[in-house]
Short mmCIF file of C-alpha atoms in Angstrom, two decimals:
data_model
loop_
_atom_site.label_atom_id
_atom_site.label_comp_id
_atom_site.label_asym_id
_atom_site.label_seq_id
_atom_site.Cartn_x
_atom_site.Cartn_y
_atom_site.Cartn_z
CA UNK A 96 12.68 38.02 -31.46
CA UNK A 97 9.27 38.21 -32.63
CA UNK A 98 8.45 34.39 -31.92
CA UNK A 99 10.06 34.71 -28.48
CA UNK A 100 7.93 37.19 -27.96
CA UNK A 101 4.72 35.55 -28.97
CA UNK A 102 5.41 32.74 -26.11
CA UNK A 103 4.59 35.42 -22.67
CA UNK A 104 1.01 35.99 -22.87
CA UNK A 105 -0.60 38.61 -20.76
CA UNK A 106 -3.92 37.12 -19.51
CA UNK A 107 -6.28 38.85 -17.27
CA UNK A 108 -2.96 40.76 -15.32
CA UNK A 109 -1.02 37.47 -15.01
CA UNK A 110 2.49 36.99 -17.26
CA UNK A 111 1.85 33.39 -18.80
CA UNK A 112 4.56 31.24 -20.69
CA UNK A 113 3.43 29.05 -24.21
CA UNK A 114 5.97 27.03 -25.39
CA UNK A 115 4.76 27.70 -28.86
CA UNK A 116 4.39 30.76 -31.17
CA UNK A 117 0.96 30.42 -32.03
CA UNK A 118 -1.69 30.31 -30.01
CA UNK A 119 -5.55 29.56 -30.80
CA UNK A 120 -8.34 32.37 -29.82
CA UNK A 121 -9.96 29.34 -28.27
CA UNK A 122 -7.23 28.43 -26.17
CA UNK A 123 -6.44 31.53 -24.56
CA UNK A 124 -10.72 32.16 -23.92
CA UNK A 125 -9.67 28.77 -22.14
CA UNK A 126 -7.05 30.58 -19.74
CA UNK A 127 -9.14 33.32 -18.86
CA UNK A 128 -11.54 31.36 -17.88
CA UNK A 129 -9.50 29.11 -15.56
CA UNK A 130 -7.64 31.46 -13.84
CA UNK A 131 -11.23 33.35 -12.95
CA UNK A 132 -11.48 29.75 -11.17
CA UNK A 133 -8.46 29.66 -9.81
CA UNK A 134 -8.25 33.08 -8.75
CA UNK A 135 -12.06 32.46 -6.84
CA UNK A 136 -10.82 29.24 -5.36
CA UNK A 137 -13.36 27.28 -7.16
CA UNK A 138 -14.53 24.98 -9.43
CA UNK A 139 -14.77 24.78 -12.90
CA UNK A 140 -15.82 23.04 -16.12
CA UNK A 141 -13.77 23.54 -19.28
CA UNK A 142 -15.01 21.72 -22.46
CA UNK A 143 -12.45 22.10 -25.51
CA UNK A 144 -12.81 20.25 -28.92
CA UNK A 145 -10.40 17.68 -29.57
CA UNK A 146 -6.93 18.16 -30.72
CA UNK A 147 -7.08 22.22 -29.79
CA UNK A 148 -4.31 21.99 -27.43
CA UNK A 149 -6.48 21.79 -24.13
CA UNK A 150 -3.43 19.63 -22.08
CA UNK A 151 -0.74 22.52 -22.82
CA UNK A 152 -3.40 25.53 -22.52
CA UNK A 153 -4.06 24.53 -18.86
CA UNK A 154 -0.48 23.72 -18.05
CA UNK A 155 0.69 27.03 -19.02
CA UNK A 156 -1.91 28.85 -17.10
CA UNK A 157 -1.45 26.54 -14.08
CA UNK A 158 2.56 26.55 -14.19
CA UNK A 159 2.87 30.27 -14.81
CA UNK A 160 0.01 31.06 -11.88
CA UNK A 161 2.09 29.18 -9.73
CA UNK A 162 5.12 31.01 -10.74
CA UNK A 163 3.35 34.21 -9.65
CA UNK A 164 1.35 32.55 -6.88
CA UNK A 165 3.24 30.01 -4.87
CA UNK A 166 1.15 29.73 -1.97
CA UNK A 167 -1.63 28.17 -4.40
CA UNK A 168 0.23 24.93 -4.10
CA UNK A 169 1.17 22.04 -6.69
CA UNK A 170 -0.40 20.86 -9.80
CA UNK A 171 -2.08 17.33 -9.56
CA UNK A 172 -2.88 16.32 -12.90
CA UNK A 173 -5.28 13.23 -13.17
CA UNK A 174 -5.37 11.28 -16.10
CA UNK A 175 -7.23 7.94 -17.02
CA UNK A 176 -4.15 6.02 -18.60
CA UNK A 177 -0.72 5.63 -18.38
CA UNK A 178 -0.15 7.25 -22.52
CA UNK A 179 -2.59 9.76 -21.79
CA UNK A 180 0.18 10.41 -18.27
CA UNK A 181 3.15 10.23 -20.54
CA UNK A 182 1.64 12.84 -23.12
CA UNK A 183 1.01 15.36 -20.39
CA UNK A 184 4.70 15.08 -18.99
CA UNK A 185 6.14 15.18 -22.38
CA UNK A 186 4.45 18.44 -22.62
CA UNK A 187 5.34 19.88 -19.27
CA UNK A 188 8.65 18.92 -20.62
CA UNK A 189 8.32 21.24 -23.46
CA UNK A 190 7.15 24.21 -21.35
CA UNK A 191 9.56 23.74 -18.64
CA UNK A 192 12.32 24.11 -21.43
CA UNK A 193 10.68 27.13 -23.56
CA UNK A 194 10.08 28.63 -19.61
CA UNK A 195 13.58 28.50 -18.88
CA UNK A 196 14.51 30.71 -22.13
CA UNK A 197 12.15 33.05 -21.55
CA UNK A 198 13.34 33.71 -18.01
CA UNK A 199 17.34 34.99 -18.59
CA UNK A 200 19.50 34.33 -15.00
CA UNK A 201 16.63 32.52 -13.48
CA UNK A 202 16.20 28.70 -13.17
CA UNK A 203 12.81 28.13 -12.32
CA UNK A 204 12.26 25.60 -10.19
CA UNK A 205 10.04 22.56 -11.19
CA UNK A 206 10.09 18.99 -10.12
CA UNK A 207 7.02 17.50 -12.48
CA UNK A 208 6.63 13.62 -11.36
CA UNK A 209 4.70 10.60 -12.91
CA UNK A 210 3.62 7.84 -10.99
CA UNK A 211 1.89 5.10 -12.00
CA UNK A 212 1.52 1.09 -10.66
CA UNK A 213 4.41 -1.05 -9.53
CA UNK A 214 3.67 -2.73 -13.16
CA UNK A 215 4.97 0.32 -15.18
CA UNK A 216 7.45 1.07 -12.53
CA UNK A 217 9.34 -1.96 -11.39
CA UNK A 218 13.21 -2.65 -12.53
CA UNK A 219 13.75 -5.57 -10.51
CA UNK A 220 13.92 -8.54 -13.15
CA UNK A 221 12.68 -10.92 -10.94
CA UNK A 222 9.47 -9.46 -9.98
CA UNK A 223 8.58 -8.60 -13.72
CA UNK A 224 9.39 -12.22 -14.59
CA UNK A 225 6.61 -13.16 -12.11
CA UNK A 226 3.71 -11.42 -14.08
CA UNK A 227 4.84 -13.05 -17.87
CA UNK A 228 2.45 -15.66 -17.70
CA UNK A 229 -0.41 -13.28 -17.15
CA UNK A 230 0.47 -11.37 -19.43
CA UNK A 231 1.48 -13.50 -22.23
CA UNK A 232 -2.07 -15.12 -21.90
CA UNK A 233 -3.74 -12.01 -22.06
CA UNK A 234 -4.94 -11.89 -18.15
CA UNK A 235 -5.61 -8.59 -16.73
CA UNK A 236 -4.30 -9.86 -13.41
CA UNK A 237 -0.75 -9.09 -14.09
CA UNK A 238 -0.55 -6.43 -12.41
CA UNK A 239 -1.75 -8.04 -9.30
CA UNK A 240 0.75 -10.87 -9.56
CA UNK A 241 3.47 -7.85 -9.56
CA UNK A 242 1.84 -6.36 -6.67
CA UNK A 243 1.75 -9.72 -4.46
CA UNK A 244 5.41 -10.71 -5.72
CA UNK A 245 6.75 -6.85 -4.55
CA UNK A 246 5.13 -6.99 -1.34
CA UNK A 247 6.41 -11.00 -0.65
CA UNK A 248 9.94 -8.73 -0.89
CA UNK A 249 9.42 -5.63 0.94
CA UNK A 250 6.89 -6.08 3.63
CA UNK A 251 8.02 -4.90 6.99
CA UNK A 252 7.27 -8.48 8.49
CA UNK A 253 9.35 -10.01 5.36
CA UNK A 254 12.47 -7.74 6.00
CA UNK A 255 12.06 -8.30 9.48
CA UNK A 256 12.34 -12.02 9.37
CA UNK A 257 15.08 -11.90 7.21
CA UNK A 258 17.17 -10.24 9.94
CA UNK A 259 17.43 -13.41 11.08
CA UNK A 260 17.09 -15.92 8.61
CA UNK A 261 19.21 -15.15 5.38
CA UNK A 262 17.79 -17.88 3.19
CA UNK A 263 14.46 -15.46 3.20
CA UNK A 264 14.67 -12.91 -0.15
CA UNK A 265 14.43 -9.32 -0.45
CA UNK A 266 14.41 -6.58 -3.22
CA UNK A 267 17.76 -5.05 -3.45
CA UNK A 268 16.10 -1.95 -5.06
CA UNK A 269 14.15 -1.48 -2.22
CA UNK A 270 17.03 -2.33 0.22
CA UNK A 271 19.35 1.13 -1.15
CA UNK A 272 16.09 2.97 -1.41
CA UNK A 273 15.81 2.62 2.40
CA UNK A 274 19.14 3.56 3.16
CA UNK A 275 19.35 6.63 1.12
CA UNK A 276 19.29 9.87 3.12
CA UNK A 277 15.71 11.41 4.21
CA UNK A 278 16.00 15.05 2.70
CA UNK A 279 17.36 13.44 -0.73
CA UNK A 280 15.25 15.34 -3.62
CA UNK A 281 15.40 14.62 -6.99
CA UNK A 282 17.19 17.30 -9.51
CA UNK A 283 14.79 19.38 -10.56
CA UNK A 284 13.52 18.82 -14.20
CA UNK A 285 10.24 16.95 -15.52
CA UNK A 286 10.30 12.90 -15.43
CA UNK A 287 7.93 10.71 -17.46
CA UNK A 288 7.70 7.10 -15.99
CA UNK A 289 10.81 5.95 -18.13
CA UNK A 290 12.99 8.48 -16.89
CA UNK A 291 12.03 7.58 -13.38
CA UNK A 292 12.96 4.14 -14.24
CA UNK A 293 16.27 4.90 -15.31
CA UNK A 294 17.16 6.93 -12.83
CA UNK A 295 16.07 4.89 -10.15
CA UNK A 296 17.89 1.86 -12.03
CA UNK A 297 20.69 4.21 -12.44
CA UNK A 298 21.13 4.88 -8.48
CA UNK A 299 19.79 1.29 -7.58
CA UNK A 300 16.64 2.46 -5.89
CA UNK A 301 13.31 0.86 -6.40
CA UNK A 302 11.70 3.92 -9.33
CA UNK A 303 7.91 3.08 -7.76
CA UNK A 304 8.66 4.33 -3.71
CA UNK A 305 11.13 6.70 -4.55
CA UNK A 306 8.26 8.29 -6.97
CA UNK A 307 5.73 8.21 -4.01
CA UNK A 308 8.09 9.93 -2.12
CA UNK A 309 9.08 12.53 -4.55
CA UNK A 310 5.55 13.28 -4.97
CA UNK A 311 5.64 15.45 -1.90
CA UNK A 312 8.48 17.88 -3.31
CA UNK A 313 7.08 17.82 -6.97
CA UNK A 314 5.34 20.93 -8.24
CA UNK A 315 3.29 19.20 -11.00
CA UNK A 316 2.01 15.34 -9.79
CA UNK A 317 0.52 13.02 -13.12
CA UNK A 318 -1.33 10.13 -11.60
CA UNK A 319 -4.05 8.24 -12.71
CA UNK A 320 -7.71 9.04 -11.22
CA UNK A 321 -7.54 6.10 -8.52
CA UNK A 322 -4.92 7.56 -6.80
CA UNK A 323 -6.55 10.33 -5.99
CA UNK A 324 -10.66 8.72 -6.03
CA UNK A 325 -10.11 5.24 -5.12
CA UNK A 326 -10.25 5.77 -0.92
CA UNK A 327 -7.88 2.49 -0.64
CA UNK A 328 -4.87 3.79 -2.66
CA UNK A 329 -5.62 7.81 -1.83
CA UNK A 330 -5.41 7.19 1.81
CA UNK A 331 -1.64 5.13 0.97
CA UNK A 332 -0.72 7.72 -1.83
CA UNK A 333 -2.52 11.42 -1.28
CA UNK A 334 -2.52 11.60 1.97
CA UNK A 335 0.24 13.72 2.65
CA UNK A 336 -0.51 16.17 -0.42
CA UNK A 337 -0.87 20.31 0.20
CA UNK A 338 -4.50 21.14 1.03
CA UNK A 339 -4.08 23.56 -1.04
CA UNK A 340 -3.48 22.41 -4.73
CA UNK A 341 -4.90 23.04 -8.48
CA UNK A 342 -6.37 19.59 -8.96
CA UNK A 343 -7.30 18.18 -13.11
CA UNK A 344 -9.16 15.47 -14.18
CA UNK A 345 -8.54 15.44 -17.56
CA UNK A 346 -11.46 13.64 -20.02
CA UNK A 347 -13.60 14.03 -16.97
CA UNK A 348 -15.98 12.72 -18.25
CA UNK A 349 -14.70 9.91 -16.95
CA UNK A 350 -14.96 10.14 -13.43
CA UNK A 351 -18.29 8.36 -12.87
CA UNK A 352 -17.12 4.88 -13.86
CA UNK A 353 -14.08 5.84 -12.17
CA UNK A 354 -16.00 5.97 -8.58
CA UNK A 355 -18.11 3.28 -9.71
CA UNK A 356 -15.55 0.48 -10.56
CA UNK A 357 -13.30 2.60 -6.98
CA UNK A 358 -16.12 1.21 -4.95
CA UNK A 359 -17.38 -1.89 -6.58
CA UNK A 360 -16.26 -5.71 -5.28
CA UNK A 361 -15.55 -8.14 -7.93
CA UNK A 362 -16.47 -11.68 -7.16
CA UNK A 363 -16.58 -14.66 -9.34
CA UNK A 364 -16.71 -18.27 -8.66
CA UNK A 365 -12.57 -18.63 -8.28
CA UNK A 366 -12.56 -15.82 -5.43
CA UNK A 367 -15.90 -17.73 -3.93
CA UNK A 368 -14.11 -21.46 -3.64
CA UNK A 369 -10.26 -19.75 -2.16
CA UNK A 370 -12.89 -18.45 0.23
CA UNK A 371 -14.47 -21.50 1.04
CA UNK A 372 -10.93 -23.54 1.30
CA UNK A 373 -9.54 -20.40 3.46
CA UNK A 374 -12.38 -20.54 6.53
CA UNK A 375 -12.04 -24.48 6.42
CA UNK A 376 -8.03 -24.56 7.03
CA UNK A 377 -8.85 -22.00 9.32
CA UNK A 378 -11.69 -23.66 11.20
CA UNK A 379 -8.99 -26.67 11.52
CA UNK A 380 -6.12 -24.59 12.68
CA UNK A 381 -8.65 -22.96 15.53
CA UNK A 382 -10.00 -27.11 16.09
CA UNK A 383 -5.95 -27.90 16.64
CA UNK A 384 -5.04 -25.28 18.76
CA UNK A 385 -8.33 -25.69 20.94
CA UNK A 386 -7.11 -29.31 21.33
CA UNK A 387 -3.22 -28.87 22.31
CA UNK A 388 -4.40 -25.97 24.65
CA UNK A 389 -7.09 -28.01 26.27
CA UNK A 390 -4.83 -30.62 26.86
CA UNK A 391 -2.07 -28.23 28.49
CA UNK A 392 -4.53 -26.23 30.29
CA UNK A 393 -5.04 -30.24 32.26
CA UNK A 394 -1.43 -30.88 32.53
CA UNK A 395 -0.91 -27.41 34.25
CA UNK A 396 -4.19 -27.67 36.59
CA UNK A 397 -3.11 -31.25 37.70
CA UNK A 398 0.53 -29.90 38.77
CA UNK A 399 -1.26 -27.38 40.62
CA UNK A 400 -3.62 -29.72 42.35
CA UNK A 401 -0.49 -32.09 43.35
CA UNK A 402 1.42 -29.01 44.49
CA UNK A 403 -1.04 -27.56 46.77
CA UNK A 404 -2.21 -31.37 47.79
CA UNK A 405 1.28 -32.12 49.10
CA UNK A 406 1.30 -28.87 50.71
CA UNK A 407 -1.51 -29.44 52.78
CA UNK A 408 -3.10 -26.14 51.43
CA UNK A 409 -6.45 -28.10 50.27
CA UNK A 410 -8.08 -30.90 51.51
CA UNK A 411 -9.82 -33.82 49.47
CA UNK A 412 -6.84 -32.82 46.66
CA UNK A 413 -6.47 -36.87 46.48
CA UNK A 414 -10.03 -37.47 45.16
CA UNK A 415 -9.87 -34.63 43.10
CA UNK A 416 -6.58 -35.56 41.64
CA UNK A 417 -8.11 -39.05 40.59
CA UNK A 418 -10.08 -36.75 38.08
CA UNK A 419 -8.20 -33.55 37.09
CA UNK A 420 -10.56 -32.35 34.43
CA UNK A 421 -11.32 -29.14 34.24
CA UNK A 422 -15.18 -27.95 33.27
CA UNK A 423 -15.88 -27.67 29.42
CA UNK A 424 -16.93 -24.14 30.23
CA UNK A 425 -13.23 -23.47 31.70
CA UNK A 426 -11.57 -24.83 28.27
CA UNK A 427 -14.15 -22.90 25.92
#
């Protein structure tokens, strides 16, 4: 009908899909100019007034070109909060359903993934229980206290002792997720960060790692600017990404306090003193150990002395053995 018709949108030679069946003069002036970019490989700009529909203009563009284009690679979509992240996969949701009509006998394939912080991804009940009184008191550290509890439970060093001590405890989430098979893929569809939740809760794997590793089979990737700017996480996270992918940063704008808080250090008084307390217990572990190995270092060198003394291999080993020290240089 005439409203299904309204939704495939010739642009500059390339068939694009609109979930809708009205479409703004301003928003398709949008698509024509970012498939010029996309088509020249480059870079581009695109400034649209608020509320005109810029997050579904550039998802149909970018969906459909890949569609026609494959070898262009997926869709990382960068956002600067986890709604802003939700609203974009609730709308690829949208197009991936009106797509689906407008194609008759074809399922086209899309895997669109979230991924966001162990915070806004965890299921295990234990770990979330560990950032409450952060959050309940308003602290902004609560997601660090998730991060530290997850990695006391699924550290390789952590699962490695526990091989052999069973009192030592481990994320059961994580446990399945590292038995399931190596080519298992997600079915295909769009998930926002609650539906990877449930799912993963649903098969008992930990929702945060399994999203990392869908990431690499997804078409369309919604992350948050860090993961892509912040050269800690990106080297853990994008790493493994195409080369060749249509990358967003919406309100990018952004992106400059982005890099600047990426690359800034944070110290207050509280970091300064665990500092201070940390090279002290360290300066008396290095103090002990000095000690007990000086001490065996002497017991070894006077069994040597007596051994090659009875032997006869030395001479004089009886005045030396009447002071086995060895030099201060030796036990430095």
């Amino acid at each position: 009908n005439q409203d299904n018709q309204k939704m495939i949108l010739p642009v500059d030679g390339l068939t694009v899909y609109f979930p809708y069946s009205h479409i703004y003069p301003e928003q398709y002036h949008y698509m024509l100019e970012l498939k010029k970019s996309i088509d020249a490989r480059g870079h581009c700009i695109l400034e649209m007034p608020t509320g005109t529909g810029k997050t579904i203009t550039s998802l149909s563009l970018i969906t459909s070109y890949q569609l026609a284009h494959p070898e262009v690679g997926k869709l990382i979509y960068c956002t600067r909060t986890v709604p802003e992240m939700e609203k974009v996969l609730e709308e690829l949701k949208v197009l991936v359903a009106a797509r689906k009509k407008e194609i008759p006998g074809e399922n086209p394939k899309m895997l669109g993934i979230g991924l966001s912080s162990r915070k806004n991804m965890c299921v295990n009940e234990k770990v979330k229980e560990s950032a409450l009184p952060e959050a309940n008191s308003g602290n902004k550290n609560s997601r660090s206290a998730v991060d530290a509890k997850c990695r006391n439970l699924t550290a390789s060093w952590v699962r490695t002792a526990a091989a052999t001590n069973k009192n030592i405890e481990l994320c059961d989430y994580f446990e399945r997720y590292e038995k399931m098979d190596s080519d298992t893929i997600m079915p295909l569809g769009v998930y926002t960060l609650e539906d990877i939740r449930e799912f993963g809760k649903a098969k008992g794997w930990c929702p945060y790692f399994l999203a990392r590793r869908m990431i690499q089979f997804a078409n369309v990737v919604v992350y948050n600017y860090q993961y892509l700017l912040d050269p800690k996480i990106s080297k853990l996270i994008s790493t493994e990404l195409d080369k060749e992918s249509i990358i967003v940063f919406d309100e990018a704008h952004n992106i400059d306090n982005i890099c600047t808080e990426a690359l800034s250090v944070h110290i207050n008084n509280t970091i300064l003193e665990s500092c201070q307390r940390n090279v002290i217990a360290l300066s008396n572990k290095i103090r002990r150990m000095k000690e007990t190995d000086a001490s065996r270092l002497n017991d070894e060198y006077k069994r040597l002395l007596q051994g090659l003394t009875q032997s006869g291999a030395i001479a004089g080993g009886e005045e030396m053995l009447s002071n086995p020290i060895l030099p201060e240089n030796i036990l430095q």
